[in-house]
Amino acid sequence: MPDRPALTARQQARLDAFTQAGYNFDPDLMADYTAATGWRVDNYETELPPEAPGPPVAQGSWAAACEVLRRYSFPPPGLITGIFLPDQPLAQRVMVLRAGFLGFSFWFGVRIGGVTDETRTLPGGGGQEQVWGYNYRTLEGHFERGQIEFIVHKNLATGRVWCHIHAVSQTGRIRNPFYWLGFKLFGRRLQVRFSRQSLERLKAQVEQMLQKGWLAPAATGPVVEPISAHDEAQEQLEKNQPSS
């Protein structure tokens, strides 16, 4: 990722305020968000180069996929043309994403809701798997409500490595009629393309890292810029500041 200029005190104050913005849904009710209750539940998966059985190896396929996820270099740049990251640990990261689709631009505020790093027991006596990843959740002002999760798996018995995307979403409240129409027409296609192309790019970047001695992914990724570079981004932050 390119280096990002240091934030000014004013920019940092805005980001701090954005960090306090609430979610536009209740994460504690995730178990209730199903197709039967009017939510979209999507799952996407891609196979990654396998490893030898056993724990993930240093600079292997599983570790490379974790690094690609951590860097957030996998989203398709044709859909995500801007991303704004505050100077925070992954578990506390807040992002403002600018998505473009067929001439429409949408500004999204999201926050990391949790980081997963654990060994799990596979069902049916399939042994254990090592998993790592995170989810991010939509904030107030987002056109959607819900959560998307990116997880890298390794089956410790077989060496199989794969990445899985799990998303739960519902259209949120969109006050602007122009944006409402654009999101109604194109939002779902944007969702599907984002997930499918993100997995394709993640796989390509993992393979590139393995072939080139663990160099950082060279594939074009989202642009990382200071929040002050875009009036619309600042405006989005202002909308999400909590009332004093």
Coordinates of N, CA and C in Angstrom, one line a residue:
M1 N 0.8 -1.2 0.0 CA 0.0 0.0 0.0 C 0.9 1.3 0.0
P2 N 0.5 2.3 -0.7 CA 1.2 3.5 -0.6 C 1.1 4.2 0.7
D3 N 2.1 4.9 1.1 CA 2.1 5.6 2.4 C 1.0 6.7 2.4
R4 N 0.4 6.9 3.5 CA -0.7 7.9 3.6 C -0.2 9.0 4.5
P5 N -0.4 10.3 4.1 CA 0.1 11.4 4.8 C -0.5 11.4 6.2
A6 N 0.3 11.9 7.2 CA -0.2 12.0 8.6 C -1.5 12.8 8.6
L7 N -2.4 12.4 9.5 CA -3.6 13.2 9.7 C -3.4 14.5 10.5
T8 N -4.1 15.5 10.1 CA -4.1 16.7 10.9 C -5.0 16.5 12.1
A9 N -4.9 17.5 13.1 CA -5.7 17.3 14.3 C -7.2 17.4 13.9
R10 N -7.6 18.2 12.9 CA -9.0 18.3 12.6 C -9.5 17.0 11.9
Q11 N -8.6 16.4 11.0 CA -9.0 15.2 10.4 C -9.1 14.0 11.4
Q12 N -8.1 14.0 12.4 CA -8.2 13.0 13.4 C -9.4 13.1 14.3
A13 N -9.8 14.3 14.5 CA -11.0 14.5 15.4 C -12.2 14.0 14.6
R14 N -12.3 14.2 13.3 CA -13.4 13.7 12.6 C -13.5 12.2 12.6
L15 N -12.3 11.6 12.4 CA -12.2 10.1 12.4 C -12.5 9.6 13.8
D16 N -12.1 10.3 14.8 CA -12.4 9.8 16.2 C -14.0 9.9 16.4
A17 N -14.6 10.9 15.8 CA -16.1 11.0 16.0 C -16.7 9.9 15.2
F18 N -16.2 9.6 14.0 CA -16.7 8.6 13.2 C -16.6 7.2 13.9
T19 N -15.5 7.0 14.6 CA -15.3 5.8 15.3 C -16.4 5.5 16.3
Q20 N -17.0 6.6 16.8 CA -18.1 6.5 17.8 C -19.5 6.3 17.2
A21 N -19.6 6.4 15.8 CA -20.8 6.3 15.1 C -21.4 4.9 15.4
G22 N -22.7 4.8 15.5 CA -23.4 3.5 15.8 C -23.6 2.7 14.5
Y23 N -23.8 1.4 14.7 CA -24.2 0.6 13.6 C -25.6 0.9 13.2
N24 N -26.0 0.6 12.0 CA -27.4 0.9 11.5 C -28.2 -0.4 11.6
F25 N -27.7 -1.4 12.3 CA -28.5 -2.6 12.6 C -28.0 -3.1 14.0
D26 N -28.6 -4.2 14.5 CA -28.2 -4.7 15.8 C -27.3 -6.0 15.6
P27 N -26.0 -5.9 15.8 CA -25.2 -7.2 15.6 C -25.6 -8.3 16.6
D28 N -26.2 -8.0 17.7 CA -26.6 -9.0 18.6 C -27.7 -9.9 18.1
L29 N -28.3 -9.4 17.1 CA -29.5 -10.2 16.5 C -29.1 -11.0 15.2
M30 N -27.8 -11.2 15.0 CA -27.3 -11.8 13.7 C -28.0 -13.1 13.5
A31 N -28.2 -13.9 14.5 CA -28.9 -15.2 14.3 C -30.3 -15.1 13.7
D32 N -30.9 -13.9 13.9 CA -32.3 -13.7 13.4 C -32.3 -13.2 12.0
Y33 N -31.2 -12.8 11.5 CA -31.1 -12.2 10.1 C -31.0 -13.3 9.1
T34 N -32.1 -13.8 8.6 CA -32.2 -14.9 7.6 C -33.0 -14.5 6.4
A35 N -33.0 -15.3 5.4 CA -33.9 -15.1 4.2 C -35.3 -15.0 4.6
A36 N -35.7 -15.8 5.6 CA -37.1 -15.8 6.0 C -37.5 -14.5 6.7
T37 N -36.6 -13.8 7.2 CA -36.9 -12.5 7.9 C -36.6 -11.3 7.0
G38 N -36.3 -11.5 5.7 CA -36.1 -10.4 4.8 C -34.7 -10.0 4.6
W39 N -33.7 -10.8 4.9 CA -32.3 -10.5 4.8 C -31.7 -11.4 3.7
R40 N -30.7 -10.8 3.0 CA -29.9 -11.6 2.0 C -28.8 -12.3 2.8
V41 N -28.6 -13.5 2.5 CA -27.5 -14.3 3.1 C -26.7 -14.9 2.0
D42 N -25.4 -14.4 1.8 CA -24.6 -14.8 0.7 C -23.4 -15.5 1.2
N43 N -22.9 -16.5 0.4 CA -21.7 -17.3 0.7 C -20.9 -17.4 -0.6
Y44 N -19.6 -17.1 -0.5 CA -18.8 -17.3 -1.7 C -17.5 -17.9 -1.2
E45 N -16.8 -18.7 -2.1 CA -15.6 -19.4 -1.6 C -14.7 -19.6 -2.8
T46 N -13.4 -19.6 -2.5 CA -12.4 -19.9 -3.6 C -11.3 -20.8 -3.0
E47 N -10.8 -21.7 -3.8 CA -9.7 -22.6 -3.3 C -8.4 -21.8 -3.5
L48 N -7.5 -22.0 -2.6 CA -6.1 -21.4 -2.7 C -5.1 -22.6 -2.7
P49 N -3.9 -22.3 -3.1 CA -2.8 -23.3 -3.2 C -2.8 -24.1 -1.9
P50 N -2.8 -25.4 -2.0 CA -2.7 -26.2 -0.8 C -1.3 -26.2 -0.1
E51 N -1.3 -26.6 1.1 CA 0.0 -26.8 1.8 C 0.1 -28.2 2.3
A52 N 1.2 -28.6 2.8 CA 1.4 -29.9 3.5 C 0.5 -29.9 4.7
P53 N 0.0 -31.1 5.1 CA -0.8 -31.2 6.3 C 0.0 -30.7 7.5
G54 N -0.8 -30.2 8.5 CA -0.1 -29.6 9.7 C -0.4 -28.2 9.8
P55 N 0.1 -27.5 10.8 CA -0.1 -26.1 11.0 C 0.3 -25.3 9.8
P56 N -0.3 -24.1 9.6 CA 0.1 -23.2 8.5 C 1.6 -22.9 8.5
V57 N 2.3 -23.0 7.4 CA 3.7 -22.7 7.3 C 4.0 -21.3 7.1
A58 N 5.2 -20.8 7.6 CA 5.6 -19.5 7.4 C 5.7 -19.2 5.9
Q59 N 5.1 -18.1 5.5 CA 5.1 -17.6 4.1 C 4.5 -18.6 3.1
G60 N 3.5 -19.4 3.6 CA 2.8 -20.3 2.8 C 1.5 -19.7 2.3
S61 N 0.6 -20.5 1.7 CA -0.6 -20.0 1.1 C -1.5 -19.4 2.1
W62 N -1.7 -20.1 3.3 CA -2.6 -19.6 4.3 C -2.2 -18.2 4.8
A63 N -0.9 -18.1 5.2 CA -0.3 -16.9 5.7 C -0.4 -15.8 4.6
A64 N -0.1 -16.1 3.4 CA -0.2 -15.1 2.3 C -1.6 -14.6 2.2
A65 N -2.6 -15.4 2.3 CA -4.0 -15.0 2.2 C -4.4 -14.1 3.4
C66 N -3.9 -14.4 4.5 CA -4.1 -13.6 5.7 C -3.5 -12.2 5.5
E67 N -2.3 -12.1 4.9 CA -1.7 -10.8 4.6 C -2.5 -10.0 3.6
V68 N -3.0 -10.7 2.6 CA -3.8 -10.0 1.6 C -5.1 -9.4 2.2
L69 N -5.7 -10.2 3.1 CA -6.9 -9.7 3.8 C -6.5 -8.5 4.7
R70 N -5.4 -8.6 5.4 CA -5.0 -7.6 6.3 C -4.7 -6.2 5.6
R71 N -4.1 -6.3 4.4 CA -3.8 -5.1 3.6 C -5.0 -4.6 2.9
Y72 N -6.1 -5.3 2.8 CA -7.3 -4.9 2.1 C -6.9 -4.5 0.6
S73 N -6.0 -5.4 0.0 CA -5.6 -5.1 -1.4 C -6.4 -5.9 -2.4
F74 N -7.4 -6.7 -1.9 CA -8.1 -7.6 -2.8 C -9.4 -7.0 -3.5
P75 N -10.0 -5.9 -2.9 CA -11.2 -5.4 -3.6 C -10.9 -5.0 -5.0
P76 N -11.8 -5.2 -6.0 CA -11.6 -4.8 -7.4 C -11.6 -3.3 -7.5
P77 N -10.6 -2.7 -8.0 CA -10.5 -1.2 -8.1 C -11.5 -0.6 -8.9
G78 N -12.1 -1.3 -9.9 CA -13.2 -0.7 -10.7 C -14.4 -0.5 -9.9
L79 N -14.6 -1.2 -8.8 CA -15.8 -1.0 -7.9 C -15.5 -0.2 -6.7
I80 N -14.3 -0.4 -6.1 CA -13.9 0.4 -4.9 C -12.8 1.3 -5.3
T81 N -13.1 2.5 -5.6 CA -12.1 3.4 -6.1 C -11.4 4.3 -5.0
G82 N -11.9 4.2 -3.8 CA -11.2 4.9 -2.7 C -11.5 4.2 -1.4
I83 N -10.5 4.2 -0.5 CA -10.6 3.7 0.8 C -9.9 4.6 1.8
F84 N -10.4 4.9 2.9 CA -9.8 5.8 3.9 C -9.6 5.1 5.2
L85 N -8.4 4.9 5.6 CA -8.1 4.2 6.8 C -7.5 5.1 7.9
P86 N -8.1 5.1 9.1 CA -7.5 5.8 10.2 C -6.3 5.0 10.7
D87 N -5.5 5.6 11.5 CA -4.3 5.0 12.1 C -4.8 4.2 13.4
Q88 N -5.3 3.0 13.1 CA -5.9 2.2 14.2 C -5.5 0.7 14.0
P89 N -5.4 -0.1 15.0 CA -5.3 -1.5 14.8 C -6.4 -2.1 14.1
L90 N -6.2 -3.3 13.4 CA -7.2 -3.9 12.6 C -8.5 -4.1 13.4
A91 N -8.4 -4.5 14.6 CA -9.6 -4.8 15.4 C -10.5 -3.5 15.6
Q92 N -9.9 -2.3 15.5 CA -10.6 -1.1 15.7 C -10.8 -0.3 14.4
R93 N -10.4 -0.8 13.3 CA -10.4 -0.1 12.1 C -11.7 0.4 11.6
V94 N -11.7 1.7 11.2 CA -12.9 2.3 10.6 C -12.5 2.7 9.2
M95 N -13.5 2.4 8.2 CA -13.2 2.7 6.8 C -14.3 3.5 6.2
V96 N -14.0 4.4 5.3 CA -15.0 5.0 4.4 C -14.7 4.6 3.0
L97 N -15.6 3.9 2.4 CA -15.4 3.3 1.1 C -16.2 4.1 0.1
R98 N -15.6 4.4 -1.0 CA -16.3 5.0 -2.2 C -16.4 4.0 -3.3
A99 N -17.6 3.6 -3.6 CA -17.9 2.6 -4.6 C -18.5 3.2 -5.8
G100 N -18.0 2.8 -7.0 CA -18.5 3.3 -8.2 C -19.1 2.2 -9.1
F101 N -20.3 2.5 -9.7 CA -20.9 1.4 -10.5 C -21.8 2.1 -11.5
L102 N -21.4 1.9 -12.8 CA -22.2 2.5 -13.9 C -22.5 4.0 -13.8
G103 N -21.5 4.7 -13.4 CA -21.7 6.1 -13.3 C -22.2 6.6 -11.9
F104 N -22.6 5.7 -11.0 CA -23.1 6.1 -9.7 C -21.9 6.0 -8.7
S105 N -21.9 6.9 -7.7 CA -20.9 6.8 -6.7 C -21.7 6.7 -5.3
F106 N -21.2 5.7 -4.5 CA -21.8 5.5 -3.2 C -20.7 5.6 -2.2
W107 N -21.0 6.3 -1.0 CA -20.1 6.4 0.1 C -20.5 5.5 1.2
F108 N -19.7 4.6 1.7 CA -20.0 3.7 2.7 C -19.1 3.8 3.9
G109 N -19.7 3.9 5.1 CA -19.0 3.8 6.3 C -19.1 2.5 7.0
V110 N -17.9 1.9 7.4 CA -17.9 0.6 8.0 C -16.9 0.5 9.1
R111 N -17.1 -0.4 10.0 CA -16.1 -0.6 11.1 C -15.9 -2.1 11.3
I112 N -14.7 -2.5 11.6 CA -14.3 -3.9 11.9 C -15.1 -4.3 13.1
G113 N -15.9 -5.4 13.0 CA -16.7 -5.8 14.1 C -16.1 -6.9 15.0
G114 N -15.0 -7.5 14.4 CA -14.4 -8.6 15.1 C -13.3 -9.3 14.3
V115 N -12.2 -9.7 14.9 CA -11.2 -10.5 14.3 C -11.2 -11.9 14.8
T116 N -11.1 -12.9 13.8 CA -11.1 -14.3 14.2 C -9.7 -14.9 14.0
D117 N -9.2 -15.5 15.0 CA -7.9 -16.2 15.0 C -8.0 -17.4 15.9
E118 N -8.3 -18.6 15.4 CA -8.5 -19.7 16.2 C -8.3 -21.0 15.5
T119 N -8.3 -22.1 16.2 CA -8.3 -23.5 15.7 C -9.7 -24.0 16.0
R120 N -10.4 -24.6 15.0 CA -11.7 -25.1 15.1 C -11.7 -26.6 14.8
T121 N -12.7 -27.3 15.4 CA -12.9 -28.7 15.1 C -13.9 -28.8 14.0
L122 N -13.6 -29.5 12.9 CA -14.5 -29.6 11.8 C -15.6 -30.6 12.1
P123 N -16.8 -30.4 11.6 CA -17.9 -31.4 11.8 C -17.6 -32.7 11.2
G124 N -18.3 -33.7 11.7 CA -18.2 -35.1 11.1 C -16.8 -35.8 11.3
G125 N -16.1 -35.4 12.3 CA -14.8 -36.1 12.5 C -13.8 -35.7 11.5
G126 N -13.9 -34.5 10.9 CA -12.9 -34.1 9.9 C -11.7 -33.5 10.4
G127 N -11.4 -33.6 11.7 CA -10.2 -33.1 12.2 C -10.3 -31.6 12.6
Q128 N -9.2 -30.8 12.4 CA -9.2 -29.4 12.8 C -8.8 -28.5 11.7
E129 N -9.2 -27.3 11.8 CA -8.8 -26.3 10.8 C -8.3 -25.0 11.5
Q130 N -7.4 -24.3 10.9 CA -6.9 -23.1 11.4 C -7.6 -22.0 10.6
V131 N -8.1 -21.0 11.3 CA -8.9 -19.9 10.6 C -8.4 -18.6 11.1
W132 N -8.4 -17.6 10.2 CA -8.1 -16.2 10.5 C -8.9 -15.3 9.5
G133 N -9.4 -14.2 10.1 CA -10.1 -13.2 9.2 C -10.8 -12.2 10.1
Y134 N -11.7 -11.5 9.5 CA -12.4 -10.4 10.2 C -13.7 -10.1 9.5
N135 N -14.6 -9.4 10.2 CA -15.8 -8.9 9.5 C -15.8 -7.4 9.6
Y136 N -16.6 -6.7 8.7 CA -16.9 -5.4 9.0 C -18.4 -5.1 8.8
R137 N -18.8 -4.1 9.6 CA -20.3 -3.9 9.8 C -20.6 -2.5 9.3
T138 N -21.8 -2.3 8.8 CA -22.3 -1.0 8.3 C -22.6 0.0 9.4
L139 N -22.3 1.2 9.2 CA -22.5 2.3 10.2 C -23.7 3.1 9.7
E140 N -24.1 4.0 10.6 CA -25.2 4.9 10.4 C -24.9 5.7 9.1
G141 N -25.9 5.8 8.2 CA -25.7 6.5 7.0 C -25.4 5.6 5.8
H142 N -25.1 4.4 6.1 CA -24.8 3.4 5.0 C -26.1 3.1 4.2
F143 N -26.0 2.8 2.9 CA -27.1 2.4 2.1 C -27.6 1.0 2.4
E144 N -26.8 0.2 3.0 CA -27.1 -1.1 3.4 C -27.0 -1.3 4.9
R145 N -27.6 -2.4 5.4 CA -27.4 -2.8 6.8 C -26.9 -4.2 6.8
G146 N -25.9 -4.4 7.6 CA -25.4 -5.8 7.7 C -23.9 -5.9 7.9
Q147 N -23.5 -7.1 7.7 CA -22.1 -7.5 8.0 C -21.5 -8.4 6.9
I148 N -20.2 -8.2 6.5 CA -19.6 -9.1 5.6 C -18.3 -9.7 6.3
E149 N -18.0 -10.9 6.2 CA -16.9 -11.6 6.9 C -16.0 -12.3 5.9
F150 N -14.7 -12.1 6.0 CA -13.7 -12.7 5.2 C -12.8 -13.6 6.1
I151 N -12.8 -14.9 5.8 CA -12.1 -15.9 6.6 C -11.3 -16.8 5.7
V152 N -10.0 -17.0 6.1 CA -9.1 -17.9 5.5 C -9.0 -19.2 6.3
H153 N -9.2 -20.4 5.7 CA -9.2 -21.7 6.4 C -8.1 -22.5 5.9
K154 N -7.5 -23.3 6.8 CA -6.6 -24.4 6.4 C -7.0 -25.7 7.2
N155 N -7.3 -26.8 6.4 CA -7.6 -28.1 7.0 C -6.3 -28.7 7.4
L156 N -6.1 -28.9 8.7 CA -4.8 -29.3 9.2 C -4.5 -30.8 8.9
A157 N -5.5 -31.5 8.6 CA -5.3 -32.9 8.2 C -5.0 -33.1 6.8
T158 N -5.6 -32.3 5.9 CA -5.4 -32.5 4.5 C -4.5 -31.5 3.8
G159 N -4.3 -30.3 4.4 CA -3.6 -29.2 3.9 C -4.4 -28.3 2.9
R160 N -5.6 -28.6 2.8 CA -6.5 -27.7 1.9 C -6.6 -26.3 2.5
V161 N -6.5 -25.3 1.6 CA -6.5 -23.9 2.0 C -7.6 -23.2 1.2
W162 N -8.5 -22.4 1.8 CA -9.5 -21.7 1.0 C -9.9 -20.5 1.8
C163 N -10.6 -19.6 1.0 CA -11.1 -18.4 1.6 C -12.6 -18.3 1.4
H164 N -13.3 -17.9 2.4 CA -14.8 -17.9 2.4 C -15.3 -16.5 2.8
I165 N -16.2 -16.0 2.0 CA -16.9 -14.8 2.3 C -18.4 -15.1 2.7
H166 N -18.8 -14.5 3.9 CA -20.1 -14.7 4.3 C -20.7 -13.3 4.6
A167 N -21.8 -13.0 3.9 CA -22.4 -11.7 4.0 C -23.9 -11.8 4.4
V168 N -24.3 -10.9 5.3 CA -25.7 -10.8 5.6 C -26.1 -9.3 5.4
S169 N -27.1 -9.0 4.6 CA -27.4 -7.6 4.3 C -28.8 -7.4 4.0
Q170 N -29.2 -6.1 4.1 CA -30.5 -5.7 3.8 C -30.4 -4.2 3.4
T171 N -31.2 -3.8 2.4 CA -31.2 -2.4 2.0 C -31.6 -1.5 3.2
G172 N -30.8 -0.4 3.4 CA -31.0 0.5 4.5 C -31.9 1.7 4.1
R173 N -31.9 2.7 4.9 CA -32.7 3.9 4.6 C -31.9 4.8 3.7
I174 N -32.4 5.2 2.6 CA -31.7 6.1 1.6 C -32.6 7.3 1.4
R175 N -32.2 8.4 1.9 CA -33.1 9.6 1.8 C -33.1 10.2 0.5
N176 N -31.9 10.2 -0.2 CA -31.7 10.9 -1.5 C -32.4 10.0 -2.6
P177 N -33.4 10.5 -3.2 CA -34.1 9.7 -4.2 C -33.3 9.3 -5.4
F178 N -32.3 10.1 -5.8 CA -31.4 9.7 -6.9 C -30.5 8.5 -6.4
Y179 N -30.0 8.6 -5.2 CA -29.2 7.5 -4.8 C -30.0 6.2 -4.5
W180 N -31.3 6.5 -4.0 CA -32.2 5.3 -3.8 C -32.4 4.6 -5.1
L181 N -32.7 5.3 -6.2 CA -32.9 4.7 -7.5 C -31.6 4.0 -8.0
G182 N -30.5 4.6 -7.9 CA -29.2 4.0 -8.3 C -28.9 2.7 -7.5
F183 N -29.1 2.8 -6.2 CA -28.9 1.6 -5.4 C -29.9 0.5 -5.7
K184 N -31.1 0.9 -5.9 CA -32.2 -0.1 -6.3 C -31.8 -0.8 -7.6
L185 N -31.3 -0.1 -8.5 CA -31.0 -0.7 -9.9 C -29.7 -1.5 -9.9
F186 N -28.7 -1.0 -9.1 CA -27.4 -1.5 -9.3 C -26.8 -2.1 -8.0
G187 N -27.4 -1.9 -6.9 CA -26.8 -2.3 -5.6 C -26.5 -3.8 -5.5
R188 N -27.5 -4.6 -5.9 CA -27.3 -6.0 -5.8 C -26.2 -6.5 -6.7
R189 N -26.2 -6.0 -7.9 CA -25.1 -6.4 -8.8 C -23.7 -6.0 -8.3
L190 N -23.7 -4.8 -7.7 CA -22.4 -4.4 -7.1 C -22.0 -5.3 -6.0
Q191 N -23.0 -5.8 -5.1 CA -22.7 -6.7 -4.1 C -22.0 -8.0 -4.6
V192 N -22.7 -8.6 -5.6 CA -22.2 -9.9 -6.1 C -20.9 -9.7 -6.8
R193 N -20.7 -8.7 -7.6 CA -19.5 -8.5 -8.3 C -18.3 -8.2 -7.3
F194 N -18.6 -7.5 -6.3 CA -17.6 -7.2 -5.3 C -17.1 -8.5 -4.7
S195 N -18.0 -9.4 -4.3 CA -17.5 -10.6 -3.6 C -16.8 -11.6 -4.6
R196 N -17.4 -11.8 -5.7 CA -16.7 -12.7 -6.7 C -15.4 -12.2 -7.2
Q197 N -15.3 -10.9 -7.5 CA -14.0 -10.4 -8.0 C -13.0 -10.2 -6.9
S198 N -13.5 -10.0 -5.7 CA -12.6 -9.9 -4.6 C -11.9 -11.3 -4.3
L199 N -12.6 -12.4 -4.4 CA -12.0 -13.7 -4.3 C -11.0 -14.0 -5.4
E200 N -11.4 -13.6 -6.6 CA -10.5 -13.9 -7.7 C -9.2 -13.1 -7.6
R201 N -9.3 -11.9 -7.1 CA -8.1 -11.1 -6.9 C -7.3 -11.6 -5.7
L202 N -7.9 -12.0 -4.7 CA -7.2 -12.5 -3.5 C -6.4 -13.8 -3.9
K203 N -7.0 -14.7 -4.7 CA -6.3 -15.9 -5.1 C -5.1 -15.5 -6.0
A204 N -5.3 -14.5 -6.9 CA -4.2 -14.1 -7.8 C -3.1 -13.5 -7.0
Q205 N -3.4 -12.7 -6.0 CA -2.4 -12.1 -5.2 C -1.6 -13.1 -4.3
V206 N -2.3 -14.1 -3.8 CA -1.7 -15.2 -3.0 C -0.7 -15.9 -3.9
E207 N -1.2 -16.3 -5.1 CA -0.3 -17.0 -6.0 C 0.9 -16.2 -6.4
Q208 N 0.7 -14.9 -6.6 CA 1.8 -14.0 -6.9 C 2.8 -13.9 -5.7
M209 N 2.4 -13.8 -4.5 CA 3.3 -13.8 -3.4 C 4.1 -15.1 -3.3
L210 N 3.5 -16.2 -3.5 CA 4.2 -17.5 -3.4 C 5.2 -17.6 -4.5
Q211 N 4.9 -17.1 -5.7 CA 5.8 -17.2 -6.8 C 7.0 -16.2 -6.7
K212 N 6.8 -15.1 -6.1 CA 7.8 -14.0 -6.1 C 8.4 -13.8 -4.7
G213 N 8.5 -14.9 -3.9 CA 9.2 -14.8 -2.7 C 8.6 -13.9 -1.6
W214 N 7.3 -13.9 -1.6 CA 6.5 -13.2 -0.5 C 6.6 -11.7 -0.7
L215 N 6.7 -11.2 -1.9 CA 6.7 -9.8 -2.1 C 5.2 -9.3 -1.8
A216 N 5.0 -8.1 -1.4 CA 3.7 -7.6 -1.2 C 2.9 -7.6 -2.5
P217 N 1.6 -7.9 -2.4 CA 0.8 -7.9 -3.7 C 1.0 -6.7 -4.5
A218 N 1.4 -6.9 -5.8 CA 1.6 -5.8 -6.7 C 0.4 -5.5 -7.5
A219 N -0.7 -6.3 -7.4 CA -1.9 -6.1 -8.2 C -2.5 -4.8 -7.7
T220 N -3.1 -4.0 -8.6 CA -3.7 -2.7 -8.3 C -4.8 -2.9 -7.2
G221 N -4.7 -2.2 -6.2 CA -5.8 -2.3 -5.2 C -6.4 -0.9 -4.9
P222 N -7.3 -0.8 -3.9 CA -7.9 0.5 -3.6 C -6.9 1.5 -3.3
V223 N -7.2 2.7 -3.7 CA -6.3 3.9 -3.4 C -6.5 4.3 -1.9
V224 N -5.4 4.4 -1.2 CA -5.4 4.9 0.2 C -5.0 6.3 0.2
E225 N -6.0 7.2 0.7 CA -5.7 8.6 0.7 C -6.2 9.2 2.0
P226 N -5.7 10.4 2.3 CA -6.2 11.1 3.5 C -7.6 11.6 3.3
I227 N -8.3 11.6 4.4 CA -9.8 11.9 4.3 C -10.0 13.3 3.7
S228 N -9.0 14.2 3.9 CA -9.1 15.6 3.5 C -9.0 15.7 2.0
A229 N -8.7 14.6 1.2 CA -8.6 14.7 -0.2 C -9.9 14.7 -0.9
H230 N -11.0 14.5 -0.2 CA -12.3 14.4 -0.8 C -13.4 15.1 0.1
D231 N -14.0 16.1 -0.5 CA -15.1 16.8 0.2 C -16.2 15.8 0.6
E232 N -16.5 14.9 -0.3 CA -17.6 14.0 -0.1 C -17.3 13.0 1.1
A233 N -16.0 12.7 1.2 CA -15.7 11.8 2.3 C -15.8 12.5 3.6
Q234 N -15.4 13.8 3.7 CA -15.5 14.6 4.9 C -17.0 14.8 5.2
E235 N -17.8 15.0 4.2 CA -19.2 15.2 4.4 C -19.9 13.9 5.0
Q236 N -19.4 12.7 4.5 CA -19.9 11.5 5.0 C -19.5 11.3 6.5
L237 N -18.3 11.7 6.9 CA -17.9 11.7 8.3 C -18.8 12.6 9.1
E238 N -19.1 13.8 8.6 CA -19.9 14.7 9.3 C -21.3 14.2 9.6
K239 N -21.8 13.5 8.6 CA -23.2 12.9 8.8 C -23.2 11.8 9.9
N240 N -22.0 11.2 10.1 CA -22.0 10.1 11.1 C -21.5 10.5 12.4
Q241 N -21.2 11.8 12.6 CA -20.8 12.2 14.0 C -22.0 12.2 14.9
P242 N -21.7 11.6 16.1 CA -22.8 11.6 17.1 C -23.2 13.0 17.6
S243 N -24.4 13.2 17.9 CA -24.9 14.5 18.5 C -24.3 14.7 19.8
S244 N -23.8 15.9 20.1 CA -23.2 16.3 21.4 C -24.3 16.7 22.4

